[in-house]
PDB file of C-alpha atoms in Angstrom:
ATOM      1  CA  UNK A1192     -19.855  58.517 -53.878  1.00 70.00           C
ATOM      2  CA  UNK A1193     -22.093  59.961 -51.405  1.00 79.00           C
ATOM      3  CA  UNK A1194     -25.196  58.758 -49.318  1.00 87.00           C
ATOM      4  CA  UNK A1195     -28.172  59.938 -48.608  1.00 89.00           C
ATOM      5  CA  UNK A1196     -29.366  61.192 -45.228  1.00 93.00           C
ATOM      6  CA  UNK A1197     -32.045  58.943 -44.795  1.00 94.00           C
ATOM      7  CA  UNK A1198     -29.153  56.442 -45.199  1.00 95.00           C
ATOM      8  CA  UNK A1199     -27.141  58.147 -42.556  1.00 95.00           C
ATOM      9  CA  UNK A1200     -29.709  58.186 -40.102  1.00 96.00           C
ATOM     10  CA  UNK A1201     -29.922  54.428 -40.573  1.00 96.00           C
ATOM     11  CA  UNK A1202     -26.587  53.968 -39.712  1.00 96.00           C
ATOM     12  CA  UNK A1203     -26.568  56.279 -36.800  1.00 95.00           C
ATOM     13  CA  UNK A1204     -30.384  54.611 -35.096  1.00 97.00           C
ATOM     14  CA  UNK A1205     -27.971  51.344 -35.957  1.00 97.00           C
ATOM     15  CA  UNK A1206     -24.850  52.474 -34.454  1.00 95.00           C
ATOM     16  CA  UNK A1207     -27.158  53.909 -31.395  1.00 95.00           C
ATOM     17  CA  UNK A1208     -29.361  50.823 -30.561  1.00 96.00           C
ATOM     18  CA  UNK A1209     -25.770  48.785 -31.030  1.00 95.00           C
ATOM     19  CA  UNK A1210     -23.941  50.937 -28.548  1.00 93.00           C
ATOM     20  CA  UNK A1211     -26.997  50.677 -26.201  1.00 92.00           C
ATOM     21  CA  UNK A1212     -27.899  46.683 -26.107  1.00 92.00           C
ATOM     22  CA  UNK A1213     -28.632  46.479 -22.401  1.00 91.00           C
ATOM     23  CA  UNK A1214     -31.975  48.295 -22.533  1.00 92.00           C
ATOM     24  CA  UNK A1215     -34.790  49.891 -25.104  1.00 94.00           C
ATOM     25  CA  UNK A1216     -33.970  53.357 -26.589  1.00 95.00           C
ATOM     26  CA  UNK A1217     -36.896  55.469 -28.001  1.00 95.00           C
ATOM     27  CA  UNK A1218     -36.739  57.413 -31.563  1.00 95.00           C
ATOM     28  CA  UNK A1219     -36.907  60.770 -29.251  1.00 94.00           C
ATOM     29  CA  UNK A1220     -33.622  59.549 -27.513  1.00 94.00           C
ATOM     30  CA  UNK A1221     -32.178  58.955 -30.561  1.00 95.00           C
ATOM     31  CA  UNK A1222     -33.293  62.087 -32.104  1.00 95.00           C
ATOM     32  CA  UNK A1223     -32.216  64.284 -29.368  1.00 93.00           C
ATOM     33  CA  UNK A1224     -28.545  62.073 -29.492  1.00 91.00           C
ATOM     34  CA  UNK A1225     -27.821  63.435 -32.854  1.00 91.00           C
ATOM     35  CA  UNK A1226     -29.556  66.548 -32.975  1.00 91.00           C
ATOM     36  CA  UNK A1227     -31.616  64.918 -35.855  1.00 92.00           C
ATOM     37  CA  UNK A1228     -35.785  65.439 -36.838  1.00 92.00           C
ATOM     38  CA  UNK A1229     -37.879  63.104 -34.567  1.00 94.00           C
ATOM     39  CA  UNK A1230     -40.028  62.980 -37.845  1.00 93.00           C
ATOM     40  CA  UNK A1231     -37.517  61.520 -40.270  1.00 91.00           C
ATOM     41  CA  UNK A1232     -36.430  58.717 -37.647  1.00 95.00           C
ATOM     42  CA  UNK A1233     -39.810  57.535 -37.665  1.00 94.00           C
ATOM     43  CA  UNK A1234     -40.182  56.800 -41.291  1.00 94.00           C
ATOM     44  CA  UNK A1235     -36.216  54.933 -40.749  1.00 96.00           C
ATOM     45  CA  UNK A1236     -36.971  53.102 -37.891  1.00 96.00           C
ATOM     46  CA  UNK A1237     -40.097  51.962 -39.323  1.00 95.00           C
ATOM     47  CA  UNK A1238     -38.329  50.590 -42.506  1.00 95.00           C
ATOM     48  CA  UNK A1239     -35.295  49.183 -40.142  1.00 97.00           C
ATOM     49  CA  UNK A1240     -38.470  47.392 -38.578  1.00 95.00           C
ATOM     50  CA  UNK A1241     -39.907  45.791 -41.435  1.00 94.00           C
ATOM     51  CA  UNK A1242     -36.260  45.179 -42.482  1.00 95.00           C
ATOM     52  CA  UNK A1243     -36.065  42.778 -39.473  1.00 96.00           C
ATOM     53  CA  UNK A1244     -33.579  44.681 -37.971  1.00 97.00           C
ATOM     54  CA  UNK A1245     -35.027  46.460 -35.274  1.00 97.00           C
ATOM     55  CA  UNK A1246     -38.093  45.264 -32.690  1.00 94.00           C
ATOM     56  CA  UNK A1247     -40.534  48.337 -32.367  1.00 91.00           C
ATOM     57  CA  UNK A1248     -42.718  48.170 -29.467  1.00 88.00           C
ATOM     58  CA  UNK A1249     -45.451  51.106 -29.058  1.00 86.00           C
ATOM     59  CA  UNK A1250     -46.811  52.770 -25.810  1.00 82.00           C
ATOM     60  CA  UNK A1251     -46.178  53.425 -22.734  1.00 82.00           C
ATOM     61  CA  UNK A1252     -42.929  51.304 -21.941  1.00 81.00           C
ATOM     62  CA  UNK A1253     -42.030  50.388 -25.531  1.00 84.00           C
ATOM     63  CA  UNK A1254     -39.064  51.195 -27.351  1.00 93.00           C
ATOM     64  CA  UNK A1255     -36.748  50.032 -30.190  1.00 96.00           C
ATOM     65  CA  UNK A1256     -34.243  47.273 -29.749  1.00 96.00           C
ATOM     66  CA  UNK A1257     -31.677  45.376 -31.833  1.00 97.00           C
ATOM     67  CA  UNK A1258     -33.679  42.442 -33.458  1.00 96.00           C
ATOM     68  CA  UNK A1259     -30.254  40.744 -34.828  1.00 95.00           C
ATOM     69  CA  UNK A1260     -27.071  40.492 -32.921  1.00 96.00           C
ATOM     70  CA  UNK A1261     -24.738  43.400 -34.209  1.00 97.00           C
ATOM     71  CA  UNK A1262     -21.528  41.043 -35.754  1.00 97.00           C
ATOM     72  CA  UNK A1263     -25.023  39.568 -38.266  1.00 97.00           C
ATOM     73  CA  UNK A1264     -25.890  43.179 -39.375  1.00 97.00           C
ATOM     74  CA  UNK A1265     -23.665  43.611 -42.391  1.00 97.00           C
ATOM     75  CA  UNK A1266     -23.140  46.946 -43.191  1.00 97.00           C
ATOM     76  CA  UNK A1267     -23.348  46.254 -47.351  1.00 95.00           C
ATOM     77  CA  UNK A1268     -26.786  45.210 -47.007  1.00 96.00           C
ATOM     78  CA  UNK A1269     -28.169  47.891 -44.840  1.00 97.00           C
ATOM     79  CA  UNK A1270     -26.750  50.338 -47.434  1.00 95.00           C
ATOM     80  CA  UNK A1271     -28.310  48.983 -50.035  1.00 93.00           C
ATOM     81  CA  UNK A1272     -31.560  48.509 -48.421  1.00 93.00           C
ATOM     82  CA  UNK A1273     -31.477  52.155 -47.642  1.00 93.00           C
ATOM     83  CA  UNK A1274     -30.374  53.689 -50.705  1.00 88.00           C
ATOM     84  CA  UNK A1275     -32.866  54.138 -53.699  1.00 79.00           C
ATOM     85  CA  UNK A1276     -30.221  53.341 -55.925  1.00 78.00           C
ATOM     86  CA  UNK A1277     -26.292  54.343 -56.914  1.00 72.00           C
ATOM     87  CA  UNK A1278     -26.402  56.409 -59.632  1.00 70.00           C
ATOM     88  CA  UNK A1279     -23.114  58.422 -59.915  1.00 67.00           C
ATOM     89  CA  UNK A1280     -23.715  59.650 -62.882  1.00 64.00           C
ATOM     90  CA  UNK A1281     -26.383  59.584 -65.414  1.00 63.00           C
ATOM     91  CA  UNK A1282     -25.084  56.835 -67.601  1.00 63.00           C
ATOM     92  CA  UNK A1283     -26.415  54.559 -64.494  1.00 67.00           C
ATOM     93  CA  UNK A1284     -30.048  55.310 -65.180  1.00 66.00           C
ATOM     94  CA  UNK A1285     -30.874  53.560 -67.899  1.00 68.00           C
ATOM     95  CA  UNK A1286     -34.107  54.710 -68.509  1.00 76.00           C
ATOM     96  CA  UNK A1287     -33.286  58.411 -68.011  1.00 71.00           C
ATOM     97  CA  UNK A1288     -29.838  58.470 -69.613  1.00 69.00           C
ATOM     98  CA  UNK A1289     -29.347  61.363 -72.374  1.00 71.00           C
ATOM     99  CA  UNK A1290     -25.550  61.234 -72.244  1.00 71.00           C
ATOM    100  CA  UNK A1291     -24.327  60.866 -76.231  1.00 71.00           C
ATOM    101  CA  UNK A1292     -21.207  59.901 -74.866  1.00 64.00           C
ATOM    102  CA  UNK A1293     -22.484  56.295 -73.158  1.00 66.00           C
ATOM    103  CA  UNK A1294     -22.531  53.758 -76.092  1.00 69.00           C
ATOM    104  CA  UNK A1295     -18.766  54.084 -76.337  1.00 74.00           C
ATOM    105  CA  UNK A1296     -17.432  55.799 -72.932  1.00 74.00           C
ATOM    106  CA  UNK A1297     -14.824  54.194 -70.853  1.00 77.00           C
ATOM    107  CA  UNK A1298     -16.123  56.472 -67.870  1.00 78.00           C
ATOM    108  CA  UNK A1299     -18.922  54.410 -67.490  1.00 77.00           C
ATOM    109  CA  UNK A1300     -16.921  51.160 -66.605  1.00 77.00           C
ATOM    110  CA  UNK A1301     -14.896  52.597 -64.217  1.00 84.00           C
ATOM    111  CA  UNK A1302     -17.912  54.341 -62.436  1.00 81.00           C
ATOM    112  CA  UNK A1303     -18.969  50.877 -62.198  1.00 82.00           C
ATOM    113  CA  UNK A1304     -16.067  49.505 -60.924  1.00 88.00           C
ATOM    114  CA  UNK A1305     -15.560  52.267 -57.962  1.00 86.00           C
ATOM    115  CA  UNK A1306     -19.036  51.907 -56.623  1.00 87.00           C
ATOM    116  CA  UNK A1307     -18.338  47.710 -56.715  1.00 88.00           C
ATOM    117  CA  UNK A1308     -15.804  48.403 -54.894  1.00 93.00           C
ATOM    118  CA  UNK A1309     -17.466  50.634 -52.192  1.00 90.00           C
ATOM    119  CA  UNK A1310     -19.862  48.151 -52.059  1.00 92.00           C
ATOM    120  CA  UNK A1311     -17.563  45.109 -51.585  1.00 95.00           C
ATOM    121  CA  UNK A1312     -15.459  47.401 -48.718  1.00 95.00           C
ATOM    122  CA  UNK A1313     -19.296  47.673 -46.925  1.00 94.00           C
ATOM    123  CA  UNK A1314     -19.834  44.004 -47.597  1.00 96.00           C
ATOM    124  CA  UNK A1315     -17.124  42.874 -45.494  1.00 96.00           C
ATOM    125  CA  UNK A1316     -17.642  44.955 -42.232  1.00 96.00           C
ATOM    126  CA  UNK A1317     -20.419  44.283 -39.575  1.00 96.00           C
ATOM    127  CA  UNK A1318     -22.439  46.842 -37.173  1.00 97.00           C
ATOM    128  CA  UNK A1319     -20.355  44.706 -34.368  1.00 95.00           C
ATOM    129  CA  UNK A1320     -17.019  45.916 -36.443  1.00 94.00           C
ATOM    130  CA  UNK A1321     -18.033  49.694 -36.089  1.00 92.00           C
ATOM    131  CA  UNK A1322     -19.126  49.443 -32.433  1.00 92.00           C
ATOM    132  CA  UNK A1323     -15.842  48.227 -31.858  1.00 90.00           C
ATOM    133  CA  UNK A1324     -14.053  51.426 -33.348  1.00 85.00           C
ATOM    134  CA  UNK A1325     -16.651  53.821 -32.292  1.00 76.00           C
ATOM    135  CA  UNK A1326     -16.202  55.340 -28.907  1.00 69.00           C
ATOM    136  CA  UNK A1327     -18.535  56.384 -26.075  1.00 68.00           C
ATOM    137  CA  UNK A1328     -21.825  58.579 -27.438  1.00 64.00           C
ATOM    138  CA  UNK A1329     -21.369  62.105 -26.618  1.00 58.00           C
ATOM    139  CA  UNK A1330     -24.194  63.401 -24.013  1.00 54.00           C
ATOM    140  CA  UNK A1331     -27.632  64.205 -25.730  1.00 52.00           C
ATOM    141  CA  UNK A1332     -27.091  67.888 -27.829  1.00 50.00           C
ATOM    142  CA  UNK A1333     -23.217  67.535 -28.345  1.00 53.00           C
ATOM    143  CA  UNK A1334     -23.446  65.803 -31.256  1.00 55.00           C
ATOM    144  CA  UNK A1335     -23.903  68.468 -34.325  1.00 54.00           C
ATOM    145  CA  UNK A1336     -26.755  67.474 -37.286  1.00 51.00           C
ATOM    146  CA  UNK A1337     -25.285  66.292 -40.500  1.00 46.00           C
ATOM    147  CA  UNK A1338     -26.387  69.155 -42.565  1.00 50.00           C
ATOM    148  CA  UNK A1339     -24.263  71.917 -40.479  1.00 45.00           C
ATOM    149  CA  UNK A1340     -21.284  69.698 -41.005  1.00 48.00           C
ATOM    150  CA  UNK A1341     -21.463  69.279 -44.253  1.00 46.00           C
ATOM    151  CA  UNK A1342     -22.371  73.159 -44.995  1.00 44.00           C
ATOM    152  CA  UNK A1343     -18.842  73.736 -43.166  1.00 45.00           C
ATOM    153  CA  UNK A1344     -17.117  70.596 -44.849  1.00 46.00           C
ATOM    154  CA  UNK A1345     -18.264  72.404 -48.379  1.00 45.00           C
ATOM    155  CA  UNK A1346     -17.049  76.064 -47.333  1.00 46.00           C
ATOM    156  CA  UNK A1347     -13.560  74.515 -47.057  1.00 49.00           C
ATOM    157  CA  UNK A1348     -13.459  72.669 -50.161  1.00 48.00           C
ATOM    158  CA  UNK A1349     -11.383  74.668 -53.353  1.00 47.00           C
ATOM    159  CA  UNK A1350     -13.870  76.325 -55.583  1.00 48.00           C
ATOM    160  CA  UNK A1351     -14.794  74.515 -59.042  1.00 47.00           C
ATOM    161  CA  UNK A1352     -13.011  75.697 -61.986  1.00 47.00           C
ATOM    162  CA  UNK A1353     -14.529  77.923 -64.144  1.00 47.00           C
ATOM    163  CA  UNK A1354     -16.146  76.207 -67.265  1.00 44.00           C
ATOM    164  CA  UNK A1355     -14.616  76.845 -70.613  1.00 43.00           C
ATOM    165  CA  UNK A1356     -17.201  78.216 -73.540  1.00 43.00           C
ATOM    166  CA  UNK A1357     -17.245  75.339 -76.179  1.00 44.00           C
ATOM    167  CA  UNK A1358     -15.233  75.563 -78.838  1.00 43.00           C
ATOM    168  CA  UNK A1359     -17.278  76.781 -81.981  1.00 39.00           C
TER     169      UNK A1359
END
């Protein structure tokens, strides 16, 4: 299973604005935190706004704030507020499914079950839970964008079998 990175960068303006409570934090704080695009924390924070989890105020000496206390942020629902949907495979799209295997595939039900399962693990952990395990933020620029680290994660992984030709 794998999120997207506009559902990453919810968790991390979450994670942020949890860590930081005792005052306002701007989306160019944030942004330079992570190492992140100013541009795509705006379109986050604004949907974290009209989420009701974050206060936005604009100008001068606004800033973004924690609208909920962090142990009644639950992490299940931000995730699937964030993501446009969990299709693992294409059996899940009903509407776009060509697969002749899924009237009768056993894949399909298991698929099912995993992601349930991810999303019942979510369901029962809190922002307050990961603030507790999370340690101090590194200072602004030390933290490395998700892209590089997942370029590096994917250079270490084995390569992918070759495919066999079908039979004939």
């Amino acid at each position: 299973m794998r999120l997207t990175t506009y559902t990453d960068y919810t968790l991390r303006v979450l994670m942020y604005l949890g860590l930081h409570q005792e005052r306002s934090a701007t989306i160019r704080e944030i942004a330079d935190a992570y190492g992140i695009s100013k541009n795509h924390l705006m379109k986050v924070v604004h949907h974290l706004g009209m989420a009701g989890l974050v206060d936005t105020v604009r100008g001068r000496n606004g800033g973004l704030k924690l609208k909920m206390r962090p142990e009644e942020i639950n992490l299940g629902a931000v995730i699937r507020g964030s993501e446009p949907d969990f299709f693992i495979a294409e059996c899940f799209d009903t509407e776009h499914n060509l697969c002749v295997l899924s009237p009768n595939c056993a894949l399909q039900g298991v698929l099912h079950s995993a992601t349930n399962a991810f999303l019942e693990v979510l369901d029962r952990n809190t922002l307050a839970g990961l603030l507790q395990r999370t340690g101090p933020m590194p200072p602004a620029g030390q933290i490395k964008s998700a892209p590089v680290r997942l370029r590096r994660a994917r250079k270490q992984l084995p390569a992918r079998p070759a495919s066999t030709p079908e039979a004939g």
